[in-house]
Coordinates of C-alpha atoms in Angstrom, one line a residue:
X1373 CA 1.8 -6.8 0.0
X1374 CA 1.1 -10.0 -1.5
X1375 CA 0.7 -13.2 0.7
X1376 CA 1.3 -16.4 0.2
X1377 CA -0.7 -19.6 2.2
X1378 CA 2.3 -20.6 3.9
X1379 CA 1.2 -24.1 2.8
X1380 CA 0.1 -24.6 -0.2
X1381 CA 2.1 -21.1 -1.2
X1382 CA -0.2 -19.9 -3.1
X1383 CA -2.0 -16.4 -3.1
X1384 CA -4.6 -15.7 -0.9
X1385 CA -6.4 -13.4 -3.1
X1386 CA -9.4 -14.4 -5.6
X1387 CA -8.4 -15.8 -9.0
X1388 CA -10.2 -12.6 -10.8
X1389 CA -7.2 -10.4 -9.3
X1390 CA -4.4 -10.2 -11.4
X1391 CA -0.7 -8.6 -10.8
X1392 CA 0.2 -5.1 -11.3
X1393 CA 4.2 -6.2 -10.8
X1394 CA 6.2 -4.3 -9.2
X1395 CA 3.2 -1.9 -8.6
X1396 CA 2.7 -0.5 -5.1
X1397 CA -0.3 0.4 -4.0
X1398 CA -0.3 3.2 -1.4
X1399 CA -3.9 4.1 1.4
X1400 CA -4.5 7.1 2.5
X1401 CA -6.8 7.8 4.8
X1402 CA -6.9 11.5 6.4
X1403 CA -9.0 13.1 8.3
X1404 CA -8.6 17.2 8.7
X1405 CA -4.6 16.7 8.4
X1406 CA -2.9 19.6 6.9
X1407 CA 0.1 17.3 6.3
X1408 CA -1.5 15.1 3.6
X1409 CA 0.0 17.4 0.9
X1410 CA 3.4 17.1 2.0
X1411 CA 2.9 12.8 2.5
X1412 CA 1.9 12.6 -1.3
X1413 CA 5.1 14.6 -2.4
X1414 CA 7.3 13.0 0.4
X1415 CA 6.1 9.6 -1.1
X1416 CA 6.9 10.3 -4.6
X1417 CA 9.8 12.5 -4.3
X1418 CA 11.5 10.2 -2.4
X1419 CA 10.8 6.6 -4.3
X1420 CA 13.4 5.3 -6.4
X1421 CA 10.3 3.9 -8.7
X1422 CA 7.9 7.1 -9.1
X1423 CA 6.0 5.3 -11.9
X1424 CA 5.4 2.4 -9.3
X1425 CA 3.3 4.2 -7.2
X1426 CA -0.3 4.3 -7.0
X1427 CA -1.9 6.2 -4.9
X1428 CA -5.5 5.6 -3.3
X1429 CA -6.6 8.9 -1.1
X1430 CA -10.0 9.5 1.1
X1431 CA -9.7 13.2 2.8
X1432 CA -12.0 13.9 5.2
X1433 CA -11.6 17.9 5.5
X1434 CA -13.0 20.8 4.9
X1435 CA -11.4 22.0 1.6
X1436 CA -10.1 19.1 -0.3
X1437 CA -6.6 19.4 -2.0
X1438 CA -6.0 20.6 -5.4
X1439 CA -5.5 17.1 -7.5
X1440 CA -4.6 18.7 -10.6
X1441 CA -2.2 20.9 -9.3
X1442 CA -0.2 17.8 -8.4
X1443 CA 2.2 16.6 -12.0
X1444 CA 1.6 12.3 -11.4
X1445 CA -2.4 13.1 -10.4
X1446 CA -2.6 10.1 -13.2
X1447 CA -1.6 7.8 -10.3
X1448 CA -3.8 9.1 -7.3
X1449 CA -6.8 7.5 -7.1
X1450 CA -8.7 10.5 -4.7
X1451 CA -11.8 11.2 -3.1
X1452 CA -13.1 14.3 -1.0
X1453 CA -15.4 13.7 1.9
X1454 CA -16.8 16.2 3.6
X1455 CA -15.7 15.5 7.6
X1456 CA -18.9 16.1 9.2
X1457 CA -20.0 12.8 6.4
X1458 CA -17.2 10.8 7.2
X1459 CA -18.0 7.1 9.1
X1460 CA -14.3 7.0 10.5
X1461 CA -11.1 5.7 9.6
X1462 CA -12.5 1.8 9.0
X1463 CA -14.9 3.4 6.6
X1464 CA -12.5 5.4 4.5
X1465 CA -9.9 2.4 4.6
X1466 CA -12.4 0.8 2.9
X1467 CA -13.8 2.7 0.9
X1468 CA -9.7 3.1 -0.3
X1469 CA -9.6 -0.5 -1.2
X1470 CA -12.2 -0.4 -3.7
X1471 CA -9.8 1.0 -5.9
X1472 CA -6.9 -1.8 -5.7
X1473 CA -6.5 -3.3 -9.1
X1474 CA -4.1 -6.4 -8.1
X1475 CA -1.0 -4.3 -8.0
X1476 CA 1.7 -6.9 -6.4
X1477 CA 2.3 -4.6 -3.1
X1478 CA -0.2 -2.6 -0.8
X1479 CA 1.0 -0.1 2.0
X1480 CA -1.2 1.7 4.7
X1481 CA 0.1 5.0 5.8
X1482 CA -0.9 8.0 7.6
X1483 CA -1.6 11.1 6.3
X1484 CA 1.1 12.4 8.1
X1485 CA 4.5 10.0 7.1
X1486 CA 7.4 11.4 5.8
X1487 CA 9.7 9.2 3.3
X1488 CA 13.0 8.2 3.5
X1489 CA 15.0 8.1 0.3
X1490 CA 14.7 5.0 -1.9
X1491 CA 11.9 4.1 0.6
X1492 CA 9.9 1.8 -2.0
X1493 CA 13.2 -0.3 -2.7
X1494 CA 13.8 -0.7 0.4
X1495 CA 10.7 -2.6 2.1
X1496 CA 10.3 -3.9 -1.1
X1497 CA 14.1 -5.3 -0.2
X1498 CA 13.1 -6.2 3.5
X1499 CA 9.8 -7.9 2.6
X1500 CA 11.2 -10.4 0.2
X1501 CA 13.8 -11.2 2.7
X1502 CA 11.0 -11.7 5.4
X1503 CA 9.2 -13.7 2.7
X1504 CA 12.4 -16.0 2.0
X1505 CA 12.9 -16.9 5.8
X1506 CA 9.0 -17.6 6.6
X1507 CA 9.5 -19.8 3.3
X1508 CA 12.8 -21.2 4.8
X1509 CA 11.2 -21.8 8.5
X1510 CA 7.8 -23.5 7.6
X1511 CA 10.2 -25.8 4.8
X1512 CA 12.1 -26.8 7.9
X1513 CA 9.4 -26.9 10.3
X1514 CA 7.8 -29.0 7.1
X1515 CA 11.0 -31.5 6.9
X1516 CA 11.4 -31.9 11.0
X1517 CA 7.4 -32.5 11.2
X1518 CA 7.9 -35.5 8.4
X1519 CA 11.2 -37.2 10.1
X1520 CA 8.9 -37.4 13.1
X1521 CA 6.3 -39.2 11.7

């Protein structure tokens, strides 16, 4: 998700990250769940946008899944830890963010979600419509705080 400062509106990232539009990046963080297989496919099956999706995967388990079985393991990102290595779930969240390149939406799942159809459209739908009233509220808040003054 990209955010805006609700006052100035502009990002709230560093100016060395640049926009992967439209591109959503998707966190993984699993720790010995047998369902992470299934999340993956349920993610991309399901998105209206399949070339969208990146996918950024830390699975702490015993036997890692097989990435090149998998025909879009050009947009998974993944890394194997070995459970009785693993920090926690803080620790492989971030060690999932190192690999964000500015794409323009980030989403945290767990390792167990299953997908709706058209799920990406969707919240990408909903959050531009949250977006638009927090833009609309704070521009009236804005214009009520100045005919006060």
């Amino acid at each position: 998700i990209y955010l805006l400062s609700l006052i100035s509106k502009t990002p709230i990232f560093p100016l060395n990250v640049f926009w992967v539009l439209n591109d959503l990046f998707i966190s993984i963080a699993s720790y010995q769940d047998p369902l992470l297989f299934p999340t993956i496919f349920s993610a991309y099956n399901s998105a209206q946008n399949k070339a969208n999706l990146i996918f950024s995967i830390c699975d702490q388990s015993d036997k890692g899944i097989d990435i090149d079985a998998i025909p879009f393991k050009n947009q998974i990102h993944y890394e194997h830890v070995d459970p009785l290595l693993s920090k926690g779930p803080c620790w492989a969240r971030s060690r999932l963010q190192s690999f964000y390149q500015g794409e323009e939406y980030f989403l945290q799942i767990d390792s167990h979600t299953i997908f709706l159809d058209n799920w990406d459209a969707i919240l990408i739908e909903q959050l531009n419509k949250i977006l638009e009233f927090i833009e609309k509220i704070t521009s009236l808040n804005s214009a009520k705080l100045l005919l006060r003054i």
